[in-house]
PDB file of C-alpha atoms in Angstrom:
ATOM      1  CA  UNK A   1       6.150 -56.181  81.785  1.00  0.00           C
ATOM      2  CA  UNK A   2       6.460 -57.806  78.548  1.00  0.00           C
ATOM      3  CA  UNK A   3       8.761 -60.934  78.380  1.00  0.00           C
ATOM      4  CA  UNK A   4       8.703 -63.514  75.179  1.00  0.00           C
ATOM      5  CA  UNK A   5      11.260 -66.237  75.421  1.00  0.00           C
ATOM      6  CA  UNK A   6      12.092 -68.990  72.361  1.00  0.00           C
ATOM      7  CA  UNK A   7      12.053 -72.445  72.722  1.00  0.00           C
ATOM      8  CA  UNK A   8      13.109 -75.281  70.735  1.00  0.00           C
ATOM      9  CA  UNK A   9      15.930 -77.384  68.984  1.00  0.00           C
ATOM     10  CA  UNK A  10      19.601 -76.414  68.153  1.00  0.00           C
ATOM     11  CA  UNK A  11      20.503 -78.290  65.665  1.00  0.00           C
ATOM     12  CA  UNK A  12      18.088 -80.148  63.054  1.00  0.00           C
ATOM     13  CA  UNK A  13      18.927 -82.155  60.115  1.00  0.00           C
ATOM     14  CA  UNK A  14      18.224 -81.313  56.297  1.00  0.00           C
ATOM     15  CA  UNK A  15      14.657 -82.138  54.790  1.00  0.00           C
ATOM     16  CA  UNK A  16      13.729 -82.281  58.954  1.00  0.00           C
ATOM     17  CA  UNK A  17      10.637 -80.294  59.942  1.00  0.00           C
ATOM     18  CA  UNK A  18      11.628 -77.112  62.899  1.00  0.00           C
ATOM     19  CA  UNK A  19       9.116 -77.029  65.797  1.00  0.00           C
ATOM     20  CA  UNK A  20       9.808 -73.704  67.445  1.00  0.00           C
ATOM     21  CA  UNK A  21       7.585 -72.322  70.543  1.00  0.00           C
ATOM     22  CA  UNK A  22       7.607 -68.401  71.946  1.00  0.00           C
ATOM     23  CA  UNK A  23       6.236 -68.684  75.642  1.00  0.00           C
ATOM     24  CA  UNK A  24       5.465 -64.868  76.666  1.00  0.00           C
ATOM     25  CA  UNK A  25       4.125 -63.587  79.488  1.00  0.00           C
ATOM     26  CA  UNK A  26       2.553 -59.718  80.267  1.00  0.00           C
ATOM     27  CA  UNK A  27       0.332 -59.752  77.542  1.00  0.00           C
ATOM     28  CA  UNK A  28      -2.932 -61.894  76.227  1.00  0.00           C
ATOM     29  CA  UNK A  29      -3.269 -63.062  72.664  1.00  0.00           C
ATOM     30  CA  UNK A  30      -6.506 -63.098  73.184  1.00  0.00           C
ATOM     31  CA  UNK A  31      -6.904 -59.444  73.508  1.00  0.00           C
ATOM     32  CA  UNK A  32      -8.365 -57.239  70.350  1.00  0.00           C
ATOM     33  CA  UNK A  33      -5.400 -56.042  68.364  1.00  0.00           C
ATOM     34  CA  UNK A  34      -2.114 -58.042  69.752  1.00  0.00           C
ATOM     35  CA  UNK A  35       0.028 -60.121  67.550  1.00  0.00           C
ATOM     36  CA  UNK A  36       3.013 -61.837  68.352  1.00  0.00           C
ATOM     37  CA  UNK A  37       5.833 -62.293  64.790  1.00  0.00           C
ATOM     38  CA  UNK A  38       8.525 -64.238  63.646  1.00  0.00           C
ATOM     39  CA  UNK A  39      12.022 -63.334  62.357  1.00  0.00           C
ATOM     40  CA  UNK A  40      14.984 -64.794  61.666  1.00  0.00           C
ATOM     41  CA  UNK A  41      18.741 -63.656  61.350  1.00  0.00           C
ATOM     42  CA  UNK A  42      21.605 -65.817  59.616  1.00  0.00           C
ATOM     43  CA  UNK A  43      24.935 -65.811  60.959  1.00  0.00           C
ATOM     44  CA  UNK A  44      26.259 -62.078  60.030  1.00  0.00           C
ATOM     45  CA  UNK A  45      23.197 -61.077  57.533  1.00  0.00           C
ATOM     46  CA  UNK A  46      20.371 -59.163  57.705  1.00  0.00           C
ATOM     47  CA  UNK A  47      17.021 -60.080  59.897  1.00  0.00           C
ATOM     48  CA  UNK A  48      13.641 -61.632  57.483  1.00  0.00           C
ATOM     49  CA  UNK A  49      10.365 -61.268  58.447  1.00  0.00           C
ATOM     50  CA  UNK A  50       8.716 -65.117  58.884  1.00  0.00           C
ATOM     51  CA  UNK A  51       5.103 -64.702  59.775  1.00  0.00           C
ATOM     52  CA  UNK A  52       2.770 -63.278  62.021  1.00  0.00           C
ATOM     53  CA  UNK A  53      -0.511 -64.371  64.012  1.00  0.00           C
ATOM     54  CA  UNK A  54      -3.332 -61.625  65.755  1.00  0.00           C
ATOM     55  CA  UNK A  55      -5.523 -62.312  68.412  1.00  0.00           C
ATOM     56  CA  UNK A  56      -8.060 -63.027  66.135  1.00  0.00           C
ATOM     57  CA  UNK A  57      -6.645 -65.858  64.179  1.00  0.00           C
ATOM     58  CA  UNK A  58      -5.655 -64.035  60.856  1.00  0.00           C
ATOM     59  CA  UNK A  59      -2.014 -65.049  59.995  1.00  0.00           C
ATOM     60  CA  UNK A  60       0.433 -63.634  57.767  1.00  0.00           C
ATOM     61  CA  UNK A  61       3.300 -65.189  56.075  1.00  0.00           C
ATOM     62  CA  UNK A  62       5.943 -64.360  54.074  1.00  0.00           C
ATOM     63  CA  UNK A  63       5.459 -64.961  50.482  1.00  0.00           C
ATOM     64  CA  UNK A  64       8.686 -66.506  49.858  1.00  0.00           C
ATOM     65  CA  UNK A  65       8.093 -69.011  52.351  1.00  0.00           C
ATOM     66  CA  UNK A  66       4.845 -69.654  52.552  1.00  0.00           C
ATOM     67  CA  UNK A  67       4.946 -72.680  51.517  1.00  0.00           C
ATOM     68  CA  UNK A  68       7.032 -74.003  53.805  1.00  0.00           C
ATOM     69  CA  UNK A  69       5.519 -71.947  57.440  1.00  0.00           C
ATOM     70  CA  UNK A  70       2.513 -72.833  60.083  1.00  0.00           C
ATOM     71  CA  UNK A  71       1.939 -70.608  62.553  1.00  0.00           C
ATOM     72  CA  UNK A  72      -0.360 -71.271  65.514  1.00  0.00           C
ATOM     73  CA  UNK A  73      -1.532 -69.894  68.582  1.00  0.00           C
ATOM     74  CA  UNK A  74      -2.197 -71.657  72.152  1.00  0.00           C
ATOM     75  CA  UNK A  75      -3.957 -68.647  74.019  1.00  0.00           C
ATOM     76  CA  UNK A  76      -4.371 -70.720  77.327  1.00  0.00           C
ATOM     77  CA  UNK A  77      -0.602 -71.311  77.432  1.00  0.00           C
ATOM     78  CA  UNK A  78       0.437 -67.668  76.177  1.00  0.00           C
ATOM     79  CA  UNK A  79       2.393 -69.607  73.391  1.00  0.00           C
ATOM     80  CA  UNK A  80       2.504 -69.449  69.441  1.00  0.00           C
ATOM     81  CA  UNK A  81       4.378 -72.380  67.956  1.00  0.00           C
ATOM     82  CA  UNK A  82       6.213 -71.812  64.225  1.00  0.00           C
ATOM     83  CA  UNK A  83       6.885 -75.063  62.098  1.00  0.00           C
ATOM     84  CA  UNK A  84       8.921 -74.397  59.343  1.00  0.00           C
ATOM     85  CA  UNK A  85       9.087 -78.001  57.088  1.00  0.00           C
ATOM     86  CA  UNK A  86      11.656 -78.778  54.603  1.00  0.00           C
ATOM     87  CA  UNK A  87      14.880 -77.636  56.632  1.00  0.00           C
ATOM     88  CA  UNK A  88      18.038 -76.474  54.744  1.00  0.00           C
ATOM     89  CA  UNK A  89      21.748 -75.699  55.665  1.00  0.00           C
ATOM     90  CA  UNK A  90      20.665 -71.937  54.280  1.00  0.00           C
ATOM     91  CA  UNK A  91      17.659 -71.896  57.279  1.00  0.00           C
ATOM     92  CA  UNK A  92      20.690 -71.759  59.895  1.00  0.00           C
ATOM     93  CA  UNK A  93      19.519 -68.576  61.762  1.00  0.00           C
ATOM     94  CA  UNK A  94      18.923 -67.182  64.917  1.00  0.00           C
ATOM     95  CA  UNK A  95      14.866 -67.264  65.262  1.00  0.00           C
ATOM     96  CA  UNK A  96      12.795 -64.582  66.902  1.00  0.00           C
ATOM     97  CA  UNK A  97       9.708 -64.066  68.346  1.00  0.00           C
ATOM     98  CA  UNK A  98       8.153 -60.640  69.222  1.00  0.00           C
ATOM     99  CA  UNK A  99       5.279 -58.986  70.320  1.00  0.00           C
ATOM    100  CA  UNK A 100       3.036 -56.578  67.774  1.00  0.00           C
ATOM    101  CA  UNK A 101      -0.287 -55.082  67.813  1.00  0.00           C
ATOM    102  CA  UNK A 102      -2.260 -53.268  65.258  1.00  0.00           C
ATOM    103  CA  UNK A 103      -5.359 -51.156  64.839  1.00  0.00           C
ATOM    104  CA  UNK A 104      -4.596 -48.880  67.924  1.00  0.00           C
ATOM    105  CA  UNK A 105      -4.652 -45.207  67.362  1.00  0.00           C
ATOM    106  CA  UNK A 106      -1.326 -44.259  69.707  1.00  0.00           C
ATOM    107  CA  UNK A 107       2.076 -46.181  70.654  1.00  0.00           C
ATOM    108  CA  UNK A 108       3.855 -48.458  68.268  1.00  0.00           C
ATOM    109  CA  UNK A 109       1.410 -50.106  66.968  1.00  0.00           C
ATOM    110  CA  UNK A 110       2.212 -52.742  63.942  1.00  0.00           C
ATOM    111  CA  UNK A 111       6.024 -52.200  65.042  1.00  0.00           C
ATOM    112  CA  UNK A 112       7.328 -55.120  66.455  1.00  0.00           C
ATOM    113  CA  UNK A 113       7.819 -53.487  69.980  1.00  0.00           C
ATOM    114  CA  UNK A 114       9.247 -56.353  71.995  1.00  0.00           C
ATOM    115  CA  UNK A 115      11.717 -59.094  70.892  1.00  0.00           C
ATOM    116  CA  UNK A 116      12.523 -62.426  72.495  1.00  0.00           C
ATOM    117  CA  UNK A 117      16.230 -63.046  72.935  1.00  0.00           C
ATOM    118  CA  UNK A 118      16.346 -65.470  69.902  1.00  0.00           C
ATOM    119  CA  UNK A 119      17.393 -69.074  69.495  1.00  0.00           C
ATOM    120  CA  UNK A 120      20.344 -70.279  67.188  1.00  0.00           C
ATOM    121  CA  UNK A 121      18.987 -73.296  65.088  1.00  0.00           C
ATOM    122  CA  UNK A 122      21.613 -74.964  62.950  1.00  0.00           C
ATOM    123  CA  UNK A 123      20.805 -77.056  60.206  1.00  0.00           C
ATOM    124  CA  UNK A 124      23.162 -79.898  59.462  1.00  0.00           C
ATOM    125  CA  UNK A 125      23.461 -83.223  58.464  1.00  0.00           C
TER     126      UNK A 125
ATOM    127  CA  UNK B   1       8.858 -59.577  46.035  1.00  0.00           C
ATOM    128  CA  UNK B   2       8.934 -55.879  47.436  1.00  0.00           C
ATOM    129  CA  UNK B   3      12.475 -54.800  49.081  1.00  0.00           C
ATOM    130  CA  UNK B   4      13.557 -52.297  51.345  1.00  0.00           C
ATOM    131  CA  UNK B   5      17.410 -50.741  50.357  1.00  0.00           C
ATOM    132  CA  UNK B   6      19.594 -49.151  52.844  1.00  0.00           C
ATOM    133  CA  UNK B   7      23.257 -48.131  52.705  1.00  0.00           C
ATOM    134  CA  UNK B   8      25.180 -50.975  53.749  1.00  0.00           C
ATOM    135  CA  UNK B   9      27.322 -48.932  56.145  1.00  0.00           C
ATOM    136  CA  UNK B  10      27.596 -45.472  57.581  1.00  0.00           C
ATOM    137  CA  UNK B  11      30.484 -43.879  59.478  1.00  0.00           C
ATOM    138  CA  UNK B  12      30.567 -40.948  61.293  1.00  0.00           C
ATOM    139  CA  UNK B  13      32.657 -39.262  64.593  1.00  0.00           C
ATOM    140  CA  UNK B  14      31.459 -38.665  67.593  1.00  0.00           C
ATOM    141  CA  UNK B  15      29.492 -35.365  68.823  1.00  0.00           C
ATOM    142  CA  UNK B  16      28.136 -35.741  64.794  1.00  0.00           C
ATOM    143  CA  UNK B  17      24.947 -36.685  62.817  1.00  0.00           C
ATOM    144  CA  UNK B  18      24.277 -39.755  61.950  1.00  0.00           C
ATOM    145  CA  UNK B  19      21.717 -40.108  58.586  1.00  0.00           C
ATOM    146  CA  UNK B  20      20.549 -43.671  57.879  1.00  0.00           C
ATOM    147  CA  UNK B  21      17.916 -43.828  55.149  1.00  0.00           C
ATOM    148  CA  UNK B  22      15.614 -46.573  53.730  1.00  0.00           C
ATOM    149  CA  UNK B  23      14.087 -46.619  50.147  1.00  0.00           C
ATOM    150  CA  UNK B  24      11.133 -48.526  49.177  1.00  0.00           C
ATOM    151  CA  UNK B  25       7.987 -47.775  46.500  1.00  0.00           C
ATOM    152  CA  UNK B  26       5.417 -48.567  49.167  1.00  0.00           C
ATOM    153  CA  UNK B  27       6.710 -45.760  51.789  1.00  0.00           C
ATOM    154  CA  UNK B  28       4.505 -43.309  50.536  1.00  0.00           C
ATOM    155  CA  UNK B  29       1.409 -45.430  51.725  1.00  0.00           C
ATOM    156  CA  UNK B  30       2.918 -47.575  54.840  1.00  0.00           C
ATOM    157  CA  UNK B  31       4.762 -46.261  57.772  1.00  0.00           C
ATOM    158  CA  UNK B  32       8.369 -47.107  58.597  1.00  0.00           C
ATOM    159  CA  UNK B  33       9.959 -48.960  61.862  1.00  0.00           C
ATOM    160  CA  UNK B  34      13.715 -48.737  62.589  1.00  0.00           C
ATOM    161  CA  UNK B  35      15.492 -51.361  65.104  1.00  0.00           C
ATOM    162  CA  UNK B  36      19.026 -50.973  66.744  1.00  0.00           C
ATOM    163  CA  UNK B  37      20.877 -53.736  67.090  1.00  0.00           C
ATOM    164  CA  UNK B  38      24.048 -54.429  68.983  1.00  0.00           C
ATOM    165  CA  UNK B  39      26.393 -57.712  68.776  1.00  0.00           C
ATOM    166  CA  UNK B  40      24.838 -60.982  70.286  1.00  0.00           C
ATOM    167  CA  UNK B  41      21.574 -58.868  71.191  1.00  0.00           C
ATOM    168  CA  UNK B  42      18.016 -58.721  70.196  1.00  0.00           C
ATOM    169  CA  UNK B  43      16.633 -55.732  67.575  1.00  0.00           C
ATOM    170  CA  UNK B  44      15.163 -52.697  69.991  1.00  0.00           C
ATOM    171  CA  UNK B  45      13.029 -50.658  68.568  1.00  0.00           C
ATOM    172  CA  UNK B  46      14.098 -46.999  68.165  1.00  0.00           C
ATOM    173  CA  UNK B  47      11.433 -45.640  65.625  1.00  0.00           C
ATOM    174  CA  UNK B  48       8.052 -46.531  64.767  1.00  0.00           C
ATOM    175  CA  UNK B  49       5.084 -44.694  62.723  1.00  0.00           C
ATOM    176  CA  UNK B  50       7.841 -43.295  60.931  1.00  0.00           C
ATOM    177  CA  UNK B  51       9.039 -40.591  63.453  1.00  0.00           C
ATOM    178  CA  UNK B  52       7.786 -41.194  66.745  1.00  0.00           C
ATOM    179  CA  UNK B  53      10.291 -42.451  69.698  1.00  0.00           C
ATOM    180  CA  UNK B  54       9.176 -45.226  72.229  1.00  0.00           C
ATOM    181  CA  UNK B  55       9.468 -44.564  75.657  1.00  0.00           C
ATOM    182  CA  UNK B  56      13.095 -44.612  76.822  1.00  0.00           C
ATOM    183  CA  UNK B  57      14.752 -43.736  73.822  1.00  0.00           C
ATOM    184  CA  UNK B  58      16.980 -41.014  73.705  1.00  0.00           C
ATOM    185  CA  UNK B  59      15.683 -37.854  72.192  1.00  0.00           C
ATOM    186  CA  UNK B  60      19.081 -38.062  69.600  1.00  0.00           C
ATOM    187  CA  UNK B  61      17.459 -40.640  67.426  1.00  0.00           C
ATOM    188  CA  UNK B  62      14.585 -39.156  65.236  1.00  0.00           C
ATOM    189  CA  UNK B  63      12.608 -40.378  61.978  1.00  0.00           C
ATOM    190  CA  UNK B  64      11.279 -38.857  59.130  1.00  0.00           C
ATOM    191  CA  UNK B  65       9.772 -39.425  55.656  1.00  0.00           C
ATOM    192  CA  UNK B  66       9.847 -37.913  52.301  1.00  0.00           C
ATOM    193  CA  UNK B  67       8.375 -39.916  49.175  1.00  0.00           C
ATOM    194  CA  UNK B  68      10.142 -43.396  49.062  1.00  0.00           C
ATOM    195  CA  UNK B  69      12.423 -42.412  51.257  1.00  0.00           C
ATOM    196  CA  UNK B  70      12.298 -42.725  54.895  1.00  0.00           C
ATOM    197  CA  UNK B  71      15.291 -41.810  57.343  1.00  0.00           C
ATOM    198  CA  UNK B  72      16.663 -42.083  60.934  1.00  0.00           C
ATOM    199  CA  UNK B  73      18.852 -39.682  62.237  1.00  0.00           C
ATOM    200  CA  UNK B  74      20.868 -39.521  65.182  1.00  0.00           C
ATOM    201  CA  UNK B  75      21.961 -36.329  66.771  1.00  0.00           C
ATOM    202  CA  UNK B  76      25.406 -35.842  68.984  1.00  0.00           C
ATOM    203  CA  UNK B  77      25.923 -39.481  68.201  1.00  0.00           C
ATOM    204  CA  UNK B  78      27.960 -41.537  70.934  1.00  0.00           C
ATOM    205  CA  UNK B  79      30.301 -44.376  71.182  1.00  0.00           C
ATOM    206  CA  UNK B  80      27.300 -46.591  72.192  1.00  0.00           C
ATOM    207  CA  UNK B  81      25.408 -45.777  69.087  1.00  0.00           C
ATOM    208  CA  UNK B  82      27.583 -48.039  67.432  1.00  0.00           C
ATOM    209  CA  UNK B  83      25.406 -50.321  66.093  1.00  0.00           C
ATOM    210  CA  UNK B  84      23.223 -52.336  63.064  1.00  0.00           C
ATOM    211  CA  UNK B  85      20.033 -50.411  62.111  1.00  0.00           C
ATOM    212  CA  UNK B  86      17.419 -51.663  60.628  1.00  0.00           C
ATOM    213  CA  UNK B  87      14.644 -50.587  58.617  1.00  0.00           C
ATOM    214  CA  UNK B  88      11.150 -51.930  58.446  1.00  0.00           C
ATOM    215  CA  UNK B  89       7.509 -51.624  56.762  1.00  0.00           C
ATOM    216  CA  UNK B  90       4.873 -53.516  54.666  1.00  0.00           C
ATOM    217  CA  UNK B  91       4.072 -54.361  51.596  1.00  0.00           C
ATOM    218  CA  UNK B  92       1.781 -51.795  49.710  1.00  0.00           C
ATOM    219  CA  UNK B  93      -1.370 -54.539  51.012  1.00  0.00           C
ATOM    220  CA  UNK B  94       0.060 -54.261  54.317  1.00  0.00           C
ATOM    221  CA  UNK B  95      -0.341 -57.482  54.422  1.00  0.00           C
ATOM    222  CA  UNK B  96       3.277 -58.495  54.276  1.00  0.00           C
ATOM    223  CA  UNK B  97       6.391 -57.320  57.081  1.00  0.00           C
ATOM    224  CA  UNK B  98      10.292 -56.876  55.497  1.00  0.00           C
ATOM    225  CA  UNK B  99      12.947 -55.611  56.289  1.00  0.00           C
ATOM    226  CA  UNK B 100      15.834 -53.623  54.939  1.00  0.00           C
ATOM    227  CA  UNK B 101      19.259 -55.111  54.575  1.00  0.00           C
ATOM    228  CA  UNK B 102      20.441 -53.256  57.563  1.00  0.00           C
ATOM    229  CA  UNK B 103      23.154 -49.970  58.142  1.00  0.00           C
ATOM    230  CA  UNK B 104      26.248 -51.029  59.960  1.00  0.00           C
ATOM    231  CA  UNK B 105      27.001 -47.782  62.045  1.00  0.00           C
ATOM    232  CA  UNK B 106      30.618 -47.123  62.833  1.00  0.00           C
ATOM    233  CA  UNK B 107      31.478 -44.350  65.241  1.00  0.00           C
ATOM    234  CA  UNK B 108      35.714 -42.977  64.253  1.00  0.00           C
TER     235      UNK B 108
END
């Protein structure tokens, strides 16, 4: 059984730097073809795609925050961590991690299949 | 940067069909994801590969694609179907994840 769980602060102040950590369990990161994402929710709006890391070390980020996102992986302690630098009021979200794969030829591959149960991160001064 | 429209809302009564669709230019080339998601929960995913159903989803909710157009449907739709949906793909790379701006579902 699958099970990703988010970690990290509630509440960080403007220009801080978010540390956030996904601890999962039921899967490797070090096996061919998994991936485990980011996304993010604000209060009442729509969900945003962050970034996303495979087992093999290629990352992905989005381009309008690129800039700003480091994703890493920790494959003996089934963790990826997400920094996100430069934190604004507008960054207030609910965070997500979940679990991906790609390059397999059946199931939901390159969906993002199973989701954490989020953490709200308020940004305020 | 590339976007992903859906209709911001949806209503429909019970024992009807639901039809939730999702434009984008890169459809054509890169399969389509849809998520459910209820108040104060996590997204589950309903669709992937544009029509096929995960395990343990109810044979109601069904995908398909046309062009830059890509919709979910839901059959006999219930009370519990109330719910956000949420369209997803990739950029025309693939490189790149969005999402749509999400279909609130109503059920009269």
């Amino acid at each position: 059984q699958i099970t990703l769980k988010e970690s990290g602060p509630t509440l960080v102040k403007p220009t801080q730097t978010l540390t956030l950590t996904c601890t999962f369990s039921g899967f490797s990161l070090s096996t061919s073809g998994v991936g485990v994402g980011w996304i993010r929710q604000p209060p009442g709006k729509a969900l945003e795609w962050l970034a996303l890391i495979y087992w093999n070390d290629d990352k992905r980020y989005s381009p309008s925050l690129k800039s700003r996102l480091t994703i890493t992986k920790d494959t003996s302690k089934n963790q990826v961590v997400l920094t996100m630098t430069n934190m604004d009021p507008v960054d207030t979200a609910t965070y997500y991690c979940a679990h991906s794969t790609t390059g397999y030829s059946s199931g939901p591959d390159d969906a993002f299949d199973i989701w954490g149960q989020g953490t709200m991160v308020t940004v305020s001064s | 940067s590339y976007e992903l429209t859906q209709p911001p809302s949806v209503s429909v009564s019970p024992g009807q069909t639901a039809r939730i669709t999702c434009s984008g230019d890169a459809l054509p080339k890169q399969y389509a994801y849809w998520y459910q998601q209820k108040p104060g929960q996590a997204p589950v995913l309903v669709i992937y590969k544009d029509s096929e159903r995960p395990s343990g989803i109810p044979e109601r909710f069904s995908g398909s694609s046309s062009g830059t157009t890509v919709t979910l449907t839901i059959s006999g739709v219930q009370a519990e179907d109330e719910a956000d949906y949420y369209c997803q793909s990739a950029d025309s790379s693939g490189t790149h994840k969005v999402f749509g701006g999400g279909t609130k579902l109503t059920v009269l």
